[in-house]
Coordinates of C-alpha atoms and ligand atoms in Angstrom, one line a residue:
X1 CA -20.3 -11.8 -40.4
X2 CA -23.5 -12.3 -42.9
X3 CA -22.9 -14.2 -45.9
X4 CA -25.5 -16.1 -47.5
X5 CA -25.7 -20.5 -48.0
X6 CA -27.0 -23.3 -50.1
X7 CA -28.4 -24.9 -47.9
X8 CA -30.0 -27.1 -50.0
X9 CA -30.4 -28.0 -54.2
X10 CA -32.8 -26.2 -56.1
X11 CA -33.6 -23.6 -52.8
X12 CA -33.1 -20.3 -52.8
X13 CA -30.2 -19.1 -50.7
X14 CA -29.9 -18.8 -47.1
X15 CA -28.9 -15.1 -45.6
X16 CA -27.4 -16.5 -42.8
X17 CA -24.8 -14.6 -39.2
X18 CA -21.8 -17.1 -39.3
X19 CA -18.5 -17.3 -37.9
X20 CA -14.8 -17.2 -40.0
X21 CA -12.1 -17.9 -38.2
X22 CA -8.1 -16.1 -37.7
X23 CA -5.8 -15.6 -40.8
X24 CA -3.4 -19.2 -39.7
X25 CA -0.3 -19.3 -41.9
X26 CA -0.3 -18.8 -45.4
X27 CA -4.1 -16.8 -45.7
X28 CA -5.2 -14.1 -45.9
X29 CA -9.1 -12.1 -44.0
X30 CA -10.2 -9.9 -46.9
X31 CA -13.6 -7.3 -46.7
X32 CA -14.9 -8.3 -49.6
X33 CA -16.1 -5.6 -51.4
X34 CA -17.5 -6.5 -54.8
X35 CA -18.5 -10.8 -56.0
X36 CA -19.7 -10.9 -59.8
X37 CA -22.7 -13.6 -60.1
X38 CA -21.3 -16.8 -62.5
X39 CA -23.2 -19.7 -63.7
X40 CA -21.0 -21.5 -62.2
X41 CA -22.2 -20.2 -58.8
X42 CA -26.2 -21.5 -60.1
X43 CA -25.2 -24.2 -61.9
X44 CA -24.2 -26.0 -58.3
X45 CA -27.4 -24.4 -56.7
X46 CA -28.4 -26.8 -58.8
X47 CA -26.6 -30.0 -58.2
X48 CA -25.1 -29.8 -61.5
X49 CA -21.4 -29.4 -59.6
X50 CA -20.4 -31.8 -57.2
X51 CA -20.2 -29.1 -54.1
X52 CA -22.5 -30.2 -51.1
X53 CA -24.2 -28.0 -49.1
X54 CA -24.3 -26.7 -46.8
X55 CA -21.5 -24.2 -49.0
X56 CA -21.2 -20.4 -49.0
X57 CA -20.8 -19.7 -52.8
X58 CA -19.5 -16.4 -55.1
X59 CA -16.3 -17.5 -56.4
X60 CA -15.5 -13.6 -58.4
X61 CA -14.5 -11.5 -55.7
X62 CA -12.2 -8.2 -55.0
X63 CA -11.6 -7.1 -52.1
X64 CA -9.4 -5.1 -49.5
X65 CA -6.5 -7.2 -47.1
X66 CA -7.7 -6.9 -43.7
X67 CA -5.5 -9.3 -41.5
X68 CA -2.4 -11.7 -43.0
X69 CA -1.1 -14.7 -41.5
X70 CA 2.1 -16.0 -40.3
X71 CA 4.5 -16.7 -43.7
X72 CA 2.5 -13.7 -45.8
X73 CA 5.1 -11.8 -47.2
X74 CA 2.8 -11.0 -50.4
X75 CA 0.2 -8.6 -48.8
X76 CA -0.6 -6.5 -45.8
X77 CA -3.5 -4.7 -44.6
X78 CA -4.5 -2.4 -47.1
X79 CA -4.2 -4.2 -50.2
X80 CA -7.0 -4.5 -52.9
X81 CA -6.9 -8.8 -55.1
X82 CA -8.9 -10.3 -56.6
X83 CA -9.4 -13.7 -55.9
X84 CA -9.9 -16.8 -58.2
X85 CA -10.1 -20.0 -57.2
X86 CA -7.3 -21.7 -58.8
X87 CA -4.8 -21.3 -56.2
X88 CA -1.8 -23.1 -57.2
X89 CA 1.1 -24.9 -55.6
X90 CA 4.5 -24.4 -57.5
X91 CA 5.8 -27.7 -57.0
X92 CA 3.0 -30.0 -58.3
X93 CA 3.4 -31.6 -62.5
X94 CA 1.0 -28.4 -64.0
X95 CA 2.7 -26.1 -61.5
X96 CA 6.0 -27.0 -62.2
X97 CA 5.0 -27.0 -66.5
X98 CA 3.6 -23.5 -66.3
X99 CA -0.1 -25.0 -66.1
X100 CA -0.4 -23.7 -62.0
X101 CA -4.3 -23.4 -63.3
X102 CA -4.9 -27.1 -63.1
X103 CA -2.6 -27.7 -59.9
X104 CA -3.0 -31.1 -58.0
X105 CA -4.5 -29.0 -54.6
X106 CA -6.1 -26.2 -56.1
X107 CA -8.9 -27.0 -53.7
X108 CA -7.0 -28.3 -50.7
X109 CA -7.9 -26.3 -48.3
X110 CA -6.7 -26.6 -44.1
X111 CA -4.5 -29.3 -43.7
X112 CA -6.3 -32.5 -41.8
X113 CA -8.0 -32.0 -38.4
X114 CA -7.5 -27.9 -38.4
X115 CA -11.0 -26.0 -36.5
X116 CA -13.1 -24.1 -41.3
X117 CA -12.5 -22.0 -42.4
X118 CA -16.4 -21.1 -41.7
X119 CA -18.2 -22.5 -38.7
X120 CA -22.3 -21.7 -38.0
X121 CA -23.6 -21.4 -34.5
X122 CA -22.3 -24.2 -32.4
X123 CA -18.9 -24.5 -34.3
X124 CA -20.4 -27.2 -37.1
X125 CA -18.5 -26.9 -40.1
X126 CA -19.6 -24.4 -42.9
X127 CA -18.5 -25.4 -46.5
X128 CA -16.3 -22.8 -48.6
X129 CA -16.5 -23.1 -52.6
X130 CA -13.8 -23.0 -54.2
X131 CA -11.0 -21.6 -51.5
X132 CA -13.2 -18.1 -51.7
X133 CA -17.4 -17.7 -50.8
X134 CA -17.5 -14.5 -51.8
X135 CA -21.5 -14.3 -51.0
X136 CA -20.0 -13.3 -47.7
X137 CA -18.6 -9.9 -46.0
X138 CA -15.5 -11.2 -45.5
X139 CA -13.5 -14.6 -47.5
X140 CA -10.5 -16.3 -45.6
X141 CA -8.3 -17.7 -48.9
X142 CA -5.8 -19.4 -48.6
X143 CA -2.4 -16.5 -50.3
X144 CA -2.1 -18.4 -53.5
X145 CA -5.4 -17.2 -53.6
X146 CA -5.1 -14.0 -54.7
X147 CA -3.1 -11.3 -56.4
X148 CA -2.6 -7.3 -56.0
X149 CA -3.9 -4.6 -58.1
X150 CA -3.4 -1.6 -58.9
X151 CA -5.9 1.3 -56.3
X152 CA -7.4 3.5 -58.9
X153 CA -8.9 0.1 -60.4
X154 CA -12.9 0.6 -59.2
X155 CA -13.1 -2.9 -56.8
X156 CA -17.0 -3.1 -58.5
X157 CA -15.6 -3.7 -61.6
X158 CA -12.3 -5.2 -60.8
X159 CA -14.4 -8.2 -60.0
X160 CA -15.3 -9.4 -62.8
X161 CA -12.5 -10.1 -63.2
X162 CA -11.9 -13.4 -61.2
X163 CA -13.5 -15.5 -62.8
X164 CA -16.0 -14.7 -65.8
X165 CA -13.3 -11.7 -67.9
X166 CA -9.7 -14.7 -66.9
X167 CA -12.0 -17.4 -68.3
X168 CA -13.9 -15.4 -71.0
X169 CA -10.8 -13.5 -72.6
X170 CA -8.2 -16.1 -72.0
X171 CA -10.5 -19.0 -73.6
X172 CA -9.4 -16.7 -76.7
X173 CA -5.7 -15.7 -75.6
X174 CA -4.2 -18.9 -73.8
X175 CA -5.6 -21.8 -74.7
X176 CA -5.9 -21.6 -78.4
X177 CA -3.8 -18.1 -78.4
X178 CA -6.7 -17.2 -81.6
X179 CA -4.8 -16.1 -85.0
X180 CA -5.6 -12.7 -86.0
X181 CA -8.3 -12.8 -88.5
X182 CA -10.0 -16.4 -87.3
X183 CA -13.9 -15.9 -88.4
X184 CA -15.2 -16.8 -84.3
X185 CA -18.3 -17.1 -83.2
X186 CA -19.0 -16.9 -79.9
X187 CA -22.2 -19.5 -78.8
X188 CA -24.0 -17.9 -75.9
X189 CA -23.3 -14.1 -74.4
X190 CA -23.1 -13.8 -70.9
X191 CA -20.5 -12.4 -68.6
X192 CA -18.3 -15.2 -70.2
X193 CA -19.2 -15.2 -73.7
X194 CA -18.7 -11.6 -74.0
X195 CA -14.8 -11.9 -71.9
X196 CA -14.7 -14.5 -75.0
X197 CA -16.1 -12.3 -77.6
X198 CA -13.5 -9.3 -76.7
X199 CA -10.7 -11.1 -76.7
X200 CA -11.1 -12.1 -80.3
X201 CA -11.7 -8.4 -80.8
X202 CA -8.6 -8.0 -79.5
X203 CA -6.5 -10.9 -81.0
X204 CA -7.6 -8.5 -83.6
X205 CA -10.2 -11.5 -85.3
X206 CA -12.2 -11.2 -88.9
X207 CA -16.0 -12.3 -88.2
X208 CA -17.1 -11.7 -84.9
X209 CA -20.0 -14.3 -84.7
X210 CA -22.3 -13.8 -81.4
X211 CA -24.8 -16.3 -81.1
X212 CA -27.8 -16.1 -78.1
X213 CA -31.4 -16.7 -77.7
X214 CA -31.7 -13.8 -76.5
X215 CA -32.4 -10.9 -78.7
X216 CA -32.0 -8.3 -76.4
X217 CA -28.0 -9.4 -75.5
X218 CA -27.5 -8.4 -79.1
X219 CA -26.6 -4.5 -78.5
X220 CA -24.7 -5.8 -76.2
X221 CA -22.7 -7.9 -77.9
X222 CA -21.9 -5.0 -80.9
X223 CA -21.0 -2.4 -78.7
X224 CA -17.6 -4.5 -77.6
X225 CA -17.0 -6.3 -81.5
X226 CA -19.3 -8.4 -82.3
X227 CA -19.7 -8.0 -86.4
X228 CA -22.4 -10.1 -87.3
X229 CA -25.6 -11.7 -84.2
X230 CA -27.2 -14.8 -84.7
X231 CA -30.8 -15.4 -82.8
X232 CA -30.5 -19.6 -81.6
X233 CA -34.1 -18.6 -81.1
X234 CA -35.7 -17.3 -84.3
X235 CA -34.1 -20.3 -87.0
X236 CA -31.0 -22.8 -87.2
X237 CA -27.8 -21.7 -85.5
X238 CA -25.1 -23.3 -87.6
X239 CA -27.1 -23.3 -90.3
X240 CA -26.6 -19.5 -90.6
X241 CA -23.3 -19.8 -89.2
X242 CA -22.3 -21.8 -91.7
X243 CA -23.5 -18.9 -94.3
X244 CA -21.9 -16.1 -93.2
X245 CA -18.6 -18.0 -93.0
X246 CA -19.0 -20.7 -95.9
X247 CA -18.8 -23.5 -94.3
X248 CA -18.3 -23.2 -91.0
X249 CA -15.5 -20.9 -88.6
X250 CA -11.7 -20.7 -87.6
X251 CA -13.6 -21.5 -83.2
X252 CA -16.6 -21.6 -81.7
X253 CA -16.8 -21.2 -77.8
X254 CA -19.0 -22.7 -76.3
X255 CA -20.0 -20.3 -73.0
X256 CA -23.1 -22.3 -71.9
X257 CA -22.6 -25.7 -70.8
X258 CA -25.6 -27.2 -72.2
X259 CA -25.8 -30.4 -74.7
X260 CA -27.6 -29.3 -77.4
X261 CA -25.3 -25.9 -77.7
X262 CA -22.6 -27.8 -77.4
X263 CA -24.0 -30.5 -79.9
X264 CA -24.5 -26.8 -82.1
X265 CA -20.8 -25.2 -81.5
X266 CA -18.9 -28.0 -83.5
X267 CA -21.4 -28.6 -86.4
X268 CA -20.4 -25.2 -86.6
X269 CA -17.0 -25.8 -86.7
X270 CA -15.5 -25.5 -90.0
X271 CA -13.3 -28.1 -91.7
X272 CA -9.3 -27.6 -89.2
X273 CA -11.0 -25.1 -87.1
X274 CA -11.1 -25.9 -83.4
X275 CA -14.5 -25.4 -80.4
X276 CA -12.7 -24.8 -77.1
X277 CA -15.4 -26.0 -74.4
X278 CA -16.0 -23.2 -71.4
X279 CA -19.6 -24.0 -70.9
X280 CA -19.8 -26.7 -67.9
X281 CA -22.4 -28.9 -68.5
X282 CA -23.7 -30.2 -65.9
X283 CA -21.9 -33.1 -64.7
X284 CA -24.4 -35.7 -64.2
X285 CA -25.0 -35.1 -68.3
X286 CA -22.9 -36.5 -71.6
X287 CA -22.7 -35.3 -75.2
X288 CA -23.1 -37.2 -78.5
X289 CA -21.0 -36.3 -81.4
X290 CA -20.4 -37.6 -84.5
X291 CA -15.9 -39.5 -84.3
X292 CA -16.3 -39.4 -88.2
X293 CA -17.5 -35.5 -88.7
X294 CA -13.8 -34.7 -86.7
X295 CA -11.6 -37.2 -88.0
X296 CA -12.2 -36.5 -91.6
X297 CA -12.4 -32.3 -91.2
X298 CA -9.6 -32.3 -88.7
X299 CA -12.2 -30.3 -86.6
X300 CA -9.6 -29.8 -83.1
X301 CA -12.1 -29.7 -79.8
X302 CA -10.5 -28.7 -76.0
X303 CA -11.9 -27.6 -72.9
X304 CA -10.8 -24.9 -71.3
X305 CA -10.3 -24.1 -68.2
X306 CA -10.5 -20.9 -66.2
X307 CA -9.0 -18.8 -68.9
X308 CA -6.1 -21.4 -68.7
X309 CA -5.0 -18.4 -66.4
X310 CA -1.4 -17.5 -64.9
X311 CA -4.4 -14.9 -63.1
X312 CA -0.7 -13.8 -61.1
X313 CA 0.3 -13.1 -64.3
X314 CA -2.4 -12.2 -66.2
X315 CA -5.6 -10.2 -64.9
X316 CA -2.6 -7.3 -63.5
X317 CA -2.7 -7.8 -67.3
X318 CA -6.7 -6.7 -67.8
X319 CA -6.7 -4.0 -65.4
X320 CA -4.4 -2.5 -67.6
X321 CA -6.4 -3.6 -70.5
X322 CA -9.7 -2.6 -68.8
X323 CA -7.5 1.5 -67.4
X324 CA -6.4 1.6 -71.0
X325 CA -10.1 1.5 -72.7
X326 CA -9.1 -1.6 -74.4
X327 CA -10.9 -4.7 -72.6
X328 CA -15.0 -2.8 -72.1
X329 CA -16.3 -3.5 -68.7
X330 CA -19.0 -1.5 -67.1
X331 CA -21.4 -2.3 -70.4
X332 CA -21.1 -5.6 -69.0
X333 CA -23.0 -4.8 -65.4
X334 CA -26.6 -4.9 -65.5
X335 CA -27.1 -4.1 -62.2
X336 CA -25.4 -3.3 -58.7
X337 CA -27.5 -5.0 -55.6
X338 CA -27.3 -5.7 -52.1
X339 CA -26.2 -9.4 -50.8
X340 CA -30.4 -9.5 -49.9
X341 CA -31.1 -9.6 -53.1
X342 CA -29.0 -12.1 -54.6
X343 CA -32.1 -14.8 -54.8
X344 CA -33.1 -12.5 -57.4
X345 CA -30.1 -11.8 -59.3
X346 CA -29.7 -15.9 -60.0
X347 CA -33.2 -16.1 -60.8
X348 CA -32.5 -13.5 -63.9
X349 CA -30.1 -15.3 -64.7
X350 CA -32.2 -18.5 -65.6
X351 CA -34.5 -16.3 -67.4
X352 CA -31.6 -15.2 -69.4
X353 CA -33.0 -11.1 -68.4
X354 CA -29.0 -9.8 -67.3
X355 CA -25.5 -9.4 -68.5
X356 CA -23.9 -9.8 -65.1
X357 CA -24.9 -8.9 -61.9
X358 CA -22.4 -7.6 -59.3
X359 CA -23.2 -7.4 -55.4
X360 CA -21.1 -4.6 -53.4
X361 CA -20.5 -4.4 -49.6
X362 CA -21.3 -1.4 -48.0
Ligands
NAD1 N1 -14.6 -23.3 -67.9 C1 -14.4 -22.1 -67.0 O1 -13.3 -22.5 -66.4 C2 -15.2 -21.4 -66.4 C3 -15.5 -20.9 -66.0 C4 -16.7 -19.9 -65.4 C5 -18.2 -20.4 -66.0 N2 -18.1 -21.7 -66.8 C6 -19.3 -21.7 -67.6 O2 -19.5 -20.9 -68.6 C7 -20.7 -20.9 -68.7 C8 -21.6 -19.4 -69.1 O3 -21.4 -19.1 -68.1 P1 -22.2 -17.5 -68.2 O4 -22.0 -16.8 -66.4 O5 -21.1 -16.2 -69.2 O6 -23.3 -17.7 -67.8 P2 -24.8 -16.8 -67.9 O7 -25.8 -17.6 -67.8 O8 -24.8 -15.0 -68.0 O9 -24.7 -16.4 -70.1 C9 -25.5 -17.7 -70.8 C10 -26.1 -16.5 -71.6 O10 -26.5 -18.4 -72.7 C11 -27.5 -18.4 -73.1 N3 -28.4 -19.0 -73.1 C12 -28.4 -19.2 -72.8 N4 -29.4 -20.7 -73.5 C13 -28.9 -20.6 -74.8 C14 -29.9 -21.1 -75.9 N5 -30.4 -22.6 -75.8 N6 -29.0 -21.1 -76.9 C15 -28.4 -19.6 -77.0 N7 -27.8 -18.8 -76.0 C16 -28.6 -19.4 -74.9 C17 -28.6 -17.3 -72.6 O11 -29.1 -16.3 -72.5 C18 -27.3 -16.1 -71.3 O12 -26.8 -15.0 -72.5 C19 -21.8 -21.6 -67.9 O13 -22.3 -22.2 -68.2 C20 -20.1 -20.9 -67.1 O14 -20.2 -22.5 -65.4 C21 -16.9 -22.0 -66.7
ZN2 ZN1 -17.4 -18.5 -62.1
ZN3 ZN1 0.4 -27.0 -58.5

């Protein structure tokens, strides 16, 4: 099958023919229908997350089940599914405590010594990103990375729910349980930020302030629920937020993953407010913030991983939200492209020229 392979960091992905194994116990083979491109794919390619090459990237997929392995009872061929990186085991401390997205074994892969799921010609192992690797015509996943969805949900929109939408909406609904009326700032209006923004709108937030350094995103942000927009490339965005909110917002969602925007997000947070870090700052970087500012104003900072999801519960709900008009996905898609154009799409993402781009397979 054809796949887009990261051969080395900071180089274009290579389109290669690679082999995919048959499903083993508890595994499901999918035909990939569509895959969104998330900034975390780019962060991996730039060496900002500990994922070594060679590896097939892509982790925001929707697909159709082709075959199932021994013991799989939740899926049958023909089922439409979404894949998610937070596979869960069901028995570890975090799973049993109701936080399966923190499962200790989510990236465990096949048992030690087993044949790899993906291989290159000659049989050498090919890395699989987060049990998924959706920049490929087929995917071989643990069943606990997948959720079955309604057949009337278009798969080129369903895929967005696999990462960006679940991450953004979940940050608002699950991680901080956003209260109605709260003032909210969304820092970064990519796929993740626009989804957090929609979570705020769905919860009935008060002011919803969108911040980005590409002003073309503001029409889109307003359509999706922003009440105010701040161009970070034109003046000080922190001062602008303080002016709009009378001293800082109740909740600030950082959805970019840069050191200065994390610092700005904390500074935009008002007394007693909460900064929610959703963007992934490259692992090599450290952010300096004032501890006194946190203490004297009793500010909270929390990370938010994959929207604190229980995806088999959350994702079908988000699909209902889309199909009944409460969640807007069509507007978030800047372009649909074939796998061959993945490197151009990554370039557009680097330059801030796209909201979400979706690879659609034949
Ligand atoms: N926490 C999680 O579980 C999780 C899951 C998925 C993605 N992420 C992370 O979320 C972040 C956003 O992902 P995405 O796919 O939406 O990215 P994206 O590239 O689509 O969006 C980033 C947005 O930030 C804007 N931007 C960039 N620099 C800016 C600046 N200095 N000031 C203001 N705006 C700026 C860009 O114009 C763009 O609109 C990434 O760091 C990604 O790795 C985290
Ligand atoms: Zn992602
Ligand atoms: Zn677990």
